[in-house]
Coordinates of C-alpha atoms in Angstrom, one line a residue:
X1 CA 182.6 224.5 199.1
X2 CA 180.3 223.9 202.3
X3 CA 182.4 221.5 204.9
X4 CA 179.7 219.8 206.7
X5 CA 181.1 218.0 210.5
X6 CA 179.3 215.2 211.7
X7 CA 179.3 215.1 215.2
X8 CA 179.1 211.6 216.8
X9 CA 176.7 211.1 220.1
X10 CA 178.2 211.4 223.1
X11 CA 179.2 207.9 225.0
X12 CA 177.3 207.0 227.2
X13 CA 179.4 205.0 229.4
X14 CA 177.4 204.9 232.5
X15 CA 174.6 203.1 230.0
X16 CA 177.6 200.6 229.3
X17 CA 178.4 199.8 232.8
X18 CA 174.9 199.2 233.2
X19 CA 174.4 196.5 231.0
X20 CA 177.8 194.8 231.5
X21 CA 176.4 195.2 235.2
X22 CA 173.6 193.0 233.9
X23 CA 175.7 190.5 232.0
X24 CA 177.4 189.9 235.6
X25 CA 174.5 189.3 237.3
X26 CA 173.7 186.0 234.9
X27 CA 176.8 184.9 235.4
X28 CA 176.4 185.0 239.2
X29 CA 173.3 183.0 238.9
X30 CA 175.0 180.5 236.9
X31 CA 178.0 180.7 239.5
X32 CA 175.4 180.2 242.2
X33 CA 173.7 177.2 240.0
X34 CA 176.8 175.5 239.7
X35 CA 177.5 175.9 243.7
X36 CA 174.3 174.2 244.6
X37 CA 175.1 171.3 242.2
X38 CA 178.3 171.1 244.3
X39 CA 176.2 171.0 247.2
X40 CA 174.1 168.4 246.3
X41 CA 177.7 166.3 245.6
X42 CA 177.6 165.9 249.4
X43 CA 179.6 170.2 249.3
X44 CA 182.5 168.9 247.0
X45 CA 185.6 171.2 247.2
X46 CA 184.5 173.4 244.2
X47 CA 180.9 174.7 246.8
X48 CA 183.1 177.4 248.2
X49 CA 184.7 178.8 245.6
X50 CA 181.3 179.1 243.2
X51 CA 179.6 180.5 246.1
X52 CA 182.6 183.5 246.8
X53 CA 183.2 183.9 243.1
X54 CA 178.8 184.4 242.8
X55 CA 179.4 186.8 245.2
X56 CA 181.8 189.1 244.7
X57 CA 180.3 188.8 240.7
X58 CA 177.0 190.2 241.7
X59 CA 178.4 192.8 244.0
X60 CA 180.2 193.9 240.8
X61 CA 177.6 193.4 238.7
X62 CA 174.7 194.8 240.9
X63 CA 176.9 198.3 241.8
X64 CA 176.2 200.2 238.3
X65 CA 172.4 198.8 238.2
X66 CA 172.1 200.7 241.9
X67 CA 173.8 204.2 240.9
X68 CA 173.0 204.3 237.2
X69 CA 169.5 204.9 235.8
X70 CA 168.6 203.5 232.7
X71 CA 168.0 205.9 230.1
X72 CA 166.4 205.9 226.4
X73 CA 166.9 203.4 223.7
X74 CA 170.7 202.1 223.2
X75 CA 172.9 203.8 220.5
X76 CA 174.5 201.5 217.8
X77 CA 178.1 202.3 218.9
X78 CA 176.9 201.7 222.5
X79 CA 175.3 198.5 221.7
X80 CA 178.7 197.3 220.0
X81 CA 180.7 198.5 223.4
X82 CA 178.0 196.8 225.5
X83 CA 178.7 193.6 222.6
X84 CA 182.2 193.3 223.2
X85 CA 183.2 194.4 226.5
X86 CA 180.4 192.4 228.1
X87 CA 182.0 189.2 226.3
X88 CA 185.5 190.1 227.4
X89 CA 184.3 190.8 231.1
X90 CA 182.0 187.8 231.3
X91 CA 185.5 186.1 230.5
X92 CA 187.6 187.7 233.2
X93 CA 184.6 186.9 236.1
X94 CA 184.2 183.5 234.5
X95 CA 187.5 182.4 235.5
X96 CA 187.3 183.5 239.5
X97 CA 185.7 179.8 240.0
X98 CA 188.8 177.7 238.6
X99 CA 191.1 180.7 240.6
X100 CA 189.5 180.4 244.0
X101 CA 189.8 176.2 243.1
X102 CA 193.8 177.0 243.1
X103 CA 195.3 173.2 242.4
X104 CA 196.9 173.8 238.5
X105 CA 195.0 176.7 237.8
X106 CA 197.7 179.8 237.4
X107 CA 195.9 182.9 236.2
X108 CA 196.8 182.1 232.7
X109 CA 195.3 179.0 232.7
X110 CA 192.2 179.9 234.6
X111 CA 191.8 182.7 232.1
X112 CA 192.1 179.9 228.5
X113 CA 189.3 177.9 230.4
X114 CA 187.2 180.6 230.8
X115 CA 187.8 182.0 227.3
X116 CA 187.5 178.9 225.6
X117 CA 184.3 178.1 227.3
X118 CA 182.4 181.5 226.4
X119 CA 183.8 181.2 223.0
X120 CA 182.8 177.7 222.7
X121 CA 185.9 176.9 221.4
X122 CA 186.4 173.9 223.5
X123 CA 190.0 173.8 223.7
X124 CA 191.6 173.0 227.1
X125 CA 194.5 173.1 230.2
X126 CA 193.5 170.4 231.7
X127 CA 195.2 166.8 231.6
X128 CA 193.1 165.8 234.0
X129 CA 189.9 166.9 233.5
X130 CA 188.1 163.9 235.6
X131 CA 190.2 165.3 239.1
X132 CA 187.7 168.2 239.1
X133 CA 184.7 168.1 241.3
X134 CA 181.3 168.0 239.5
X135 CA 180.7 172.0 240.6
X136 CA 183.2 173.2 238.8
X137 CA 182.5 170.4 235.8
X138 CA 179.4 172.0 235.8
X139 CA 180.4 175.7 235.6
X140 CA 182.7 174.3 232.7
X141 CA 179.7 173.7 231.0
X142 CA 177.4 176.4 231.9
X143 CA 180.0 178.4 230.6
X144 CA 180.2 176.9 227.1
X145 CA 176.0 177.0 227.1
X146 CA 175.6 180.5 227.7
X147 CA 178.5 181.1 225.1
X148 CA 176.7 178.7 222.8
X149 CA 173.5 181.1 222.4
X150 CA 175.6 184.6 222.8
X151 CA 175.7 186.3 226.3
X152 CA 174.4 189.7 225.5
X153 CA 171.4 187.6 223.3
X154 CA 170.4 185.8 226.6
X155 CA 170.5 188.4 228.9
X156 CA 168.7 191.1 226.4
X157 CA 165.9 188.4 226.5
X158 CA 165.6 188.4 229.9
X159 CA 165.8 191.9 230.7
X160 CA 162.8 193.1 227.9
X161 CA 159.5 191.2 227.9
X162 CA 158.3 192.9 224.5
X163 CA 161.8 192.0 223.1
X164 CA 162.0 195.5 221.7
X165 CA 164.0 197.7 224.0
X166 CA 167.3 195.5 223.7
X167 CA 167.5 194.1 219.7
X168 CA 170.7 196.7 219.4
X169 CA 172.3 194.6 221.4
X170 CA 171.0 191.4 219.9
X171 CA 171.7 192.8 216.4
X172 CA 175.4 193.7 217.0
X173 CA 176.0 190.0 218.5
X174 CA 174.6 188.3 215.8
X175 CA 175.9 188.6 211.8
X176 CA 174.2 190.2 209.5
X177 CA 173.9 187.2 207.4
X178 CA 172.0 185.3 210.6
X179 CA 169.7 188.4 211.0
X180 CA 168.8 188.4 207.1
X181 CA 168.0 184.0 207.4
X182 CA 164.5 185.5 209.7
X183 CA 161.3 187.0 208.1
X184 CA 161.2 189.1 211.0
X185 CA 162.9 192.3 210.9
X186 CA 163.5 192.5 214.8
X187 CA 166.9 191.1 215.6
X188 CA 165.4 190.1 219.1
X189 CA 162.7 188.4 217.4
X190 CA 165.5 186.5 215.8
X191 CA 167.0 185.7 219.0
X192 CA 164.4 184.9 220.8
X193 CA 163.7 182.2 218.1
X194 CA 167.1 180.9 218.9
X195 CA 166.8 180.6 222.7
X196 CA 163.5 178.8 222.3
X197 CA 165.3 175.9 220.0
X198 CA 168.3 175.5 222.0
X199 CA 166.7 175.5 225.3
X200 CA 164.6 172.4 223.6
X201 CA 167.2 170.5 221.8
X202 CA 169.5 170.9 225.4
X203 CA 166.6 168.7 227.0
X204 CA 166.0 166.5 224.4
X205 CA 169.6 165.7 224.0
X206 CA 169.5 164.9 227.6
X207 CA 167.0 162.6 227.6
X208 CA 168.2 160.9 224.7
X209 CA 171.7 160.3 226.1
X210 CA 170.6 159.0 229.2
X211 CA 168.3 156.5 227.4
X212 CA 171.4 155.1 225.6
X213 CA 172.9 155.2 228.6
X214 CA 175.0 157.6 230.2
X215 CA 174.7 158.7 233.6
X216 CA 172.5 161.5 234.2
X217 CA 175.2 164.3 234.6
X218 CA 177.0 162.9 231.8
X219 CA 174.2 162.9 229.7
X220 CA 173.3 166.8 230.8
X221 CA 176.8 167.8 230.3
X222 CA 177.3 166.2 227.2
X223 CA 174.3 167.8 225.6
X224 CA 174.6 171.3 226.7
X225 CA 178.3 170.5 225.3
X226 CA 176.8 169.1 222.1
X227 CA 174.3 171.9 221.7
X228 CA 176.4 174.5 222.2
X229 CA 179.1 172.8 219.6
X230 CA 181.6 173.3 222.6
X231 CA 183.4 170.2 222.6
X232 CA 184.2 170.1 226.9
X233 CA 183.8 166.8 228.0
X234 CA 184.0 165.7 231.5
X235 CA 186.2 162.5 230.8
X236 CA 189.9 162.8 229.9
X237 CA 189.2 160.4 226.3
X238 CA 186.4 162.7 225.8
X239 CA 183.8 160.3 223.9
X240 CA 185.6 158.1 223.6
X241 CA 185.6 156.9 226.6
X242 CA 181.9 155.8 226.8
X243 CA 182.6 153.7 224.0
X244 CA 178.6 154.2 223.0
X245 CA 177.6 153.8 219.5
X246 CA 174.2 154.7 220.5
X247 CA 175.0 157.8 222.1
X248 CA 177.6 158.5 219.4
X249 CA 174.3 158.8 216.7
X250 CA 172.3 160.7 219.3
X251 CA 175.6 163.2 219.4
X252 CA 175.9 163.4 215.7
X253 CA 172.5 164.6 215.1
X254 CA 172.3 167.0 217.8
X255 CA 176.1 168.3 216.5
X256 CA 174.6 168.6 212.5
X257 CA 171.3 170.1 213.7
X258 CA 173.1 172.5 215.7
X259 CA 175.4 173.8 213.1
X260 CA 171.9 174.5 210.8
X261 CA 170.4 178.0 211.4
X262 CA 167.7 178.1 214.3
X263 CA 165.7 180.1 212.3
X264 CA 165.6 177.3 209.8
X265 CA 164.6 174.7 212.3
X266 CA 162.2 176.8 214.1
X267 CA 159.9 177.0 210.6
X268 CA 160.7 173.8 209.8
X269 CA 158.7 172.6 213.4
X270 CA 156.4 175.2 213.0
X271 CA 155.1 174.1 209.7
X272 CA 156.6 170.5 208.7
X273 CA 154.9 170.4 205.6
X274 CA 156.9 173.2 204.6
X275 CA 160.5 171.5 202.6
X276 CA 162.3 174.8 202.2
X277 CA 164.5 173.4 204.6
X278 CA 165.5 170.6 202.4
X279 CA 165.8 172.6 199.7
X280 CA 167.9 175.5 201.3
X281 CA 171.1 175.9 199.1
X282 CA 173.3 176.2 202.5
X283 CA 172.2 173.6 203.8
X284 CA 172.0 171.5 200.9
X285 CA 175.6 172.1 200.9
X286 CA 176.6 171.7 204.7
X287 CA 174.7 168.1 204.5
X288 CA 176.7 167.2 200.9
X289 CA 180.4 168.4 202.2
X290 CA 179.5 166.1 205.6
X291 CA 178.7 163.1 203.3
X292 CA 181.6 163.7 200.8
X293 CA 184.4 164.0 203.7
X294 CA 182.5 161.3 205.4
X295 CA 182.9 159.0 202.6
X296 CA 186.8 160.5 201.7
X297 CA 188.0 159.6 205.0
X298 CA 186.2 156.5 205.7
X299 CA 188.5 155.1 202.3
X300 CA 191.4 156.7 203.2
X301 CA 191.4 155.3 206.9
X302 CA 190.6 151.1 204.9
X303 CA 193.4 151.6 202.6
X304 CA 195.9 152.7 205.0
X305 CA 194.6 150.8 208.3
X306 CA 194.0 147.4 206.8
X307 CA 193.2 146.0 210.9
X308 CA 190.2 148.3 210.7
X309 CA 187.1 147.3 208.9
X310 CA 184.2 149.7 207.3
X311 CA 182.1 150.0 209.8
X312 CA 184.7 150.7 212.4
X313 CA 186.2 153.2 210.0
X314 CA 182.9 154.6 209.0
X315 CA 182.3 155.3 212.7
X316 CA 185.4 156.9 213.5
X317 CA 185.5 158.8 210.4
X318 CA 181.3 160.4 210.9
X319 CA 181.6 161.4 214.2
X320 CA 185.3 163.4 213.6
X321 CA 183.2 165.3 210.4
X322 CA 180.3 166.0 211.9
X323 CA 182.4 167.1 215.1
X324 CA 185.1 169.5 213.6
X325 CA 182.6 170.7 210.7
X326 CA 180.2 171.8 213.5
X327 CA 182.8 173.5 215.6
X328 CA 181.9 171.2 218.6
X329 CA 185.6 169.0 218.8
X330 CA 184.4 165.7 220.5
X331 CA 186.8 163.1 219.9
X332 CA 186.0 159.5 219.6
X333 CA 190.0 158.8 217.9
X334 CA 193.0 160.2 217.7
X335 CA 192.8 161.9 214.4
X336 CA 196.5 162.9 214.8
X337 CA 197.6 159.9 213.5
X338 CA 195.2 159.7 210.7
X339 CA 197.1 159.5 207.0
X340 CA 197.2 163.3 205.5
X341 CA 194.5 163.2 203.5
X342 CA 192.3 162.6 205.9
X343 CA 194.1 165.6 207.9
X344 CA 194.1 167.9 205.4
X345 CA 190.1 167.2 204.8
X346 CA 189.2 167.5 208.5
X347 CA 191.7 170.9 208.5
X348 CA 189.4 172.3 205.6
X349 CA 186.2 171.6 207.2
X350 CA 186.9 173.1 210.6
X351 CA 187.7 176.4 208.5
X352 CA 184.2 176.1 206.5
X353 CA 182.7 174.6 209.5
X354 CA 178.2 175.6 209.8
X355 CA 175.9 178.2 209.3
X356 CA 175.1 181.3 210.2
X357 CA 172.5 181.3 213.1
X358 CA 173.9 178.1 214.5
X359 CA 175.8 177.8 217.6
X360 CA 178.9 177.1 215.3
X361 CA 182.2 179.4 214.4
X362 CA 184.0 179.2 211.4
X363 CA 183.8 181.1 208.1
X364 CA 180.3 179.2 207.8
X365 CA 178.9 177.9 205.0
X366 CA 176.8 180.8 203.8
X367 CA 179.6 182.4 203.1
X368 CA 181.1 179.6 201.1
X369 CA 178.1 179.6 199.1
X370 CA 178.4 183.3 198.2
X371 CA 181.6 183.2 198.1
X372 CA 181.8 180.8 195.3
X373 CA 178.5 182.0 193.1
X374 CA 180.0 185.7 193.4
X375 CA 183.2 183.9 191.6
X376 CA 181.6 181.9 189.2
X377 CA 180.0 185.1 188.3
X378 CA 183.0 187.1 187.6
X379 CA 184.5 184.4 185.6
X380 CA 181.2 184.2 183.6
X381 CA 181.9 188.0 183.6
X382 CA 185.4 187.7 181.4
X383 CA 183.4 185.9 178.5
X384 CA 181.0 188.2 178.4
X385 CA 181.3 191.5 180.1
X386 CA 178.8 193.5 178.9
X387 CA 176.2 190.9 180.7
X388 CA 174.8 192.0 184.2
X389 CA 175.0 189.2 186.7
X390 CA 173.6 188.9 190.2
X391 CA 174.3 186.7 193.0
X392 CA 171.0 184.7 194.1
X393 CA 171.0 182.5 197.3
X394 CA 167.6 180.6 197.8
X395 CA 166.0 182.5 194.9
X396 CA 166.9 185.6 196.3
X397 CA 169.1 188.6 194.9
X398 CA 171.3 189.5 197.1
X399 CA 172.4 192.7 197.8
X400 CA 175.6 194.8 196.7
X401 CA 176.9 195.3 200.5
X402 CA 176.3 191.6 201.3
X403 CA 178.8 190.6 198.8
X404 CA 181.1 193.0 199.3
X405 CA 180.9 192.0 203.5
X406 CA 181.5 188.7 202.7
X407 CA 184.4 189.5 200.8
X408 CA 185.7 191.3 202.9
X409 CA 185.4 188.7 206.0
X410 CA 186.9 186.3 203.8
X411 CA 190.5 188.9 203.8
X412 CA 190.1 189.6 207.3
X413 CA 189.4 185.8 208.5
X414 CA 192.2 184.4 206.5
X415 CA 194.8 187.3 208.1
X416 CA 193.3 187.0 211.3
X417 CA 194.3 182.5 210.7
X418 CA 197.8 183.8 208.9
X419 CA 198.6 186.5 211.9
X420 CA 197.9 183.9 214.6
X421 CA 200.1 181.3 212.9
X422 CA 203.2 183.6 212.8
X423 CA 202.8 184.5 215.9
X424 CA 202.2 180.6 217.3
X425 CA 205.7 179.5 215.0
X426 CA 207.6 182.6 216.5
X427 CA 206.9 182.0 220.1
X428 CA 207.6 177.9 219.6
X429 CA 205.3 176.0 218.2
X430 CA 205.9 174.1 215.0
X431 CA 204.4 174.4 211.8
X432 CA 202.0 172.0 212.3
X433 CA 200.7 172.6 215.6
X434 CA 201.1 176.4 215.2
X435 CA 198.9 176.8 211.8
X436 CA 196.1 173.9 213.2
X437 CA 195.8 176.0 216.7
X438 CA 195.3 179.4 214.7
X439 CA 192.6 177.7 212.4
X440 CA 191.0 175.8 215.7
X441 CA 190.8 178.9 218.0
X442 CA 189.8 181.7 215.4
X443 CA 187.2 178.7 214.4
X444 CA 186.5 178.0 217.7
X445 CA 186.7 174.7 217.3
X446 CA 189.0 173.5 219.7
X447 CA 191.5 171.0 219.1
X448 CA 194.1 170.8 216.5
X449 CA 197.0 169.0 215.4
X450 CA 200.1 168.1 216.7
X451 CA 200.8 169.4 220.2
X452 CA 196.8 170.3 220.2
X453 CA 195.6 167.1 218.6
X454 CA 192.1 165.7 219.2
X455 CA 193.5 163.7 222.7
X456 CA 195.8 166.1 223.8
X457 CA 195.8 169.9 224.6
X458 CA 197.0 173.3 225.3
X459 CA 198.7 173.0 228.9
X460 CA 201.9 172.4 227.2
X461 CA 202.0 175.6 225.1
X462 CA 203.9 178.9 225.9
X463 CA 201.7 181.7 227.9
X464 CA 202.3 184.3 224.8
X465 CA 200.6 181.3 222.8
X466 CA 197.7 180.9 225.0
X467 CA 196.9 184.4 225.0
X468 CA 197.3 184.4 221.1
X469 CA 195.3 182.0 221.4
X470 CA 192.3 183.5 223.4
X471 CA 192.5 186.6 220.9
X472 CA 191.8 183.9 218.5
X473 CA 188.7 182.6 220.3
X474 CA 187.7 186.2 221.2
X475 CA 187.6 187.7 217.3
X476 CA 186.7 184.6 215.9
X477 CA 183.6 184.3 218.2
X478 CA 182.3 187.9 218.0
X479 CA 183.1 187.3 214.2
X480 CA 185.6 190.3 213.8
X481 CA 183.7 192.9 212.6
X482 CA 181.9 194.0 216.3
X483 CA 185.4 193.7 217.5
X484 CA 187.2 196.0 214.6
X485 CA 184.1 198.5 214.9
X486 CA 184.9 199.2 218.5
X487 CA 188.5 199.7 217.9
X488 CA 188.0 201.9 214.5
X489 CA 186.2 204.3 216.8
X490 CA 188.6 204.9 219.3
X491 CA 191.8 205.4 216.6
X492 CA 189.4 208.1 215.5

């Protein structure tokens, strides 16, 4: 018997440092952004504490770029490394903003904000987010628009003009199932799809809002919210409190379109004529499960609110489904107090929630799809087992590992909602608000039910639940697998 050894590369951690370095140094240009906007607020009391927080970020981030070289092309186990640990120390800078602001902030809290807002998860400390100065409103929101389009995606753009050099690191931040959507086979290609479309619906969302109204940094804020299906709002009654029907529809859209893959959109503009994206089986099905809970809810809110009429329901009932489907966790009602079918319907979605190569979390809808064809296959299998049966999304066979991925996402993402929950009940939570906080954070879609309802938050929660919490956001947002890979290598 030969024993063969394979010998893994070396790590490379000096390559790591570099391009977390990097990561650092976007974030201090957003920090420094954010400052200026504060500046132009006649220097409100957020000015000093983006400016220190941009600087001692790029000191950090600029130290490894002096003293480490770049070298060769990135390995895939580096690339994951670079993945993850750039996301967990874009979180730990992002925070030094609300810290250096002081007021309510305690590390823990400062920490959630800035979790939540790279994650996109939306979810919040604040019971009085209106108090903050429109600096640090805007670093709340450049936070959740960099997290919307992946940090290491955006900065591997900037950093490569042939868009080459760098698709490791795009590949390990984006699923495989996103990759596979593009006829291209480079991952930054992919990406660099992605940026174009979101930097374009971010304007055009703009515009549109402040056409139906809204002031102009409502209107930015709201749609680099929107398009990154965040859900921060810089009002305490979220959107509510516009009370804008107008800018409701305008939200909506932007909400549904962001929650369909970029890819998808960006040959759909390219060639119109083309109607694969009408007939697109994930899509087909994201558009149907919106209209069928739509319509569920909208019933269930006339027969048990009698006061309310159809329209009034209809609107209440849209905007909640297209906002908890989508990830994004705007809130125009409080859905708390909603009869429990229409609970339980809007719980459902938010696990489902959009597609791969959208700004949204969830399980997605892809592999809901696949997910039920691969079991309608095997119980066509029991009548007949000698048939052989293959799962075909959009015409196409898919392949064995796909299936087997999906799978075995499915096992992980339900543990990952079931291990949260126990740990949420154990620490204090109830049933209710600790189950609907597992399925909001590892969905990243913000609020819940309960203590975390759509017009309340997290402030009142334990510390050992918020950081539960932010594991939540964290694995849910790098989609477990980049996360798992990392930590499989070191138990070697």
């Amino acid at each position: 018997m030969i024993n063969a050894e394979i010998t893994l590369p070396t790590m490379r951690w000096t390559v790591i440092l570099r391009y977390i370095g990097i990561s650092l140094l976007m974030l201090a240009f957003l920090m420094a952004v954010s400052g200026l906007v504060a500046a132009m607020n006649g220097g409100d009391r957020s000015m000093v504490p983006l400016f220190y927080s941009a600087g001692v970020t790029f000191i950090t981030g600029a130290y490894p770029l002096i003293f480490v070289r770049q070298r060769g092309q990135i390995e895939t186990r580096e690339g994951y490394y670079i993945v993850v640990l750039s996301w967990i120390t874009c979180c730990l800078f992002g925070m030094l903003p609300y810290l250096f602001y002081g007021n309510t902030f305690s590390f823990t809290d400062a920490l959630f904000e800035s979790v939540s807002g790279f994650t996109t998860t939306g979810a919040s400390i604040l019971d009085d987010i209106e108090a903050l100065p429109m600096g640090l409103h805007f670093w709340r929101m450049s936070t959740a628009w960099v997290g919307g389009i992946g940090i290491v995606t955006l900065f591997s753009m900037m950093i490569s003009k042939k868009f080459d050099r760098n698709s490791v690191l795009s590949g390990t931040e984006l699923s495989g199932l996103a990759r596979s959507q593009s006829s291209s086979t480079s991952s930054s290609g992919f990406a660099r799809k992605m940026i174009v479309i979101y930097v374009g619906m971010t304007v055009i969302c703009s515009i549109l809002l402040w056409i139906t109204g809204l002031e102009w940094f409502d209107a930015v804020t709201c749609a680099m919210s929107t398009c990154s299906t965040c859900g921060f709002c810089i009002r305490n009654a979220s959107i509510a409190a516009y009370d804008n029907v107008a800018a409701e529809i305008v939200m909506m859209v932007f909400m549904v379109t962001c929650g369909i893959s970029f890819v998808h959109i960006y040959n759909f503009l390219r060639n119109r004529r083309n109607n694969r994206l009408i007939k697109n089986e994930i899509i087909k099905t994201y558009l149907t499960i919106i209209a069928v809970a739509t319509a569920l809810i909208t019933a269930d809110l006339m027969v048990s609110r009698t006061d309310e009429g159809f329209w009034q329901s209809l609107r209440e009932s849209a905007f909640q489904v297209c906002s908890l489907i989508t990830t994004t966790g705007f809130a125009t009602a409080d859905t708390d107090t909603w009869p429990a079918l229409s609970i339980l319907i809007l719980v459902t979605i938010s696990i489902f929630c959009g597609c791969s190569g959208s700004t949204a979390g969830g399980f997605k809808m892809d592999r809901l799809v696949i997910t039920f064809k691969n079991c309608v296959n095997e119980i066509h299998l029991l009548r007949r087992p000698n048939e052989v049966r293959s799962v075909k999304l959009n015409g196409r066979v898919l392949q064995g590992d796909v299936s087997r991925r999906v799978f075995v996402f499915l096992v992980l993402y339900v543990a990952l909602i079931a291990v949260g929950s126990m740990v949420n009940v154990t620490f204090g939570a109830d049933m209710r608000t600790g189950l609907t906080a597992a399925v909001a954070c590892a969905g990243n879609v913000g609020p819940g039910f309960g203590l975390v309802g759509s017009v309340s938050n997290y402030a009142a929660l334990p510390d050992i639940i918020k950081y539960n919490s932010m594991a939540l956001m964290i694995l849910g947002r790098l989609e477990i697998f980049p996360v798992l890979y990392l930590l499989g290598f070191r138990m070697r």
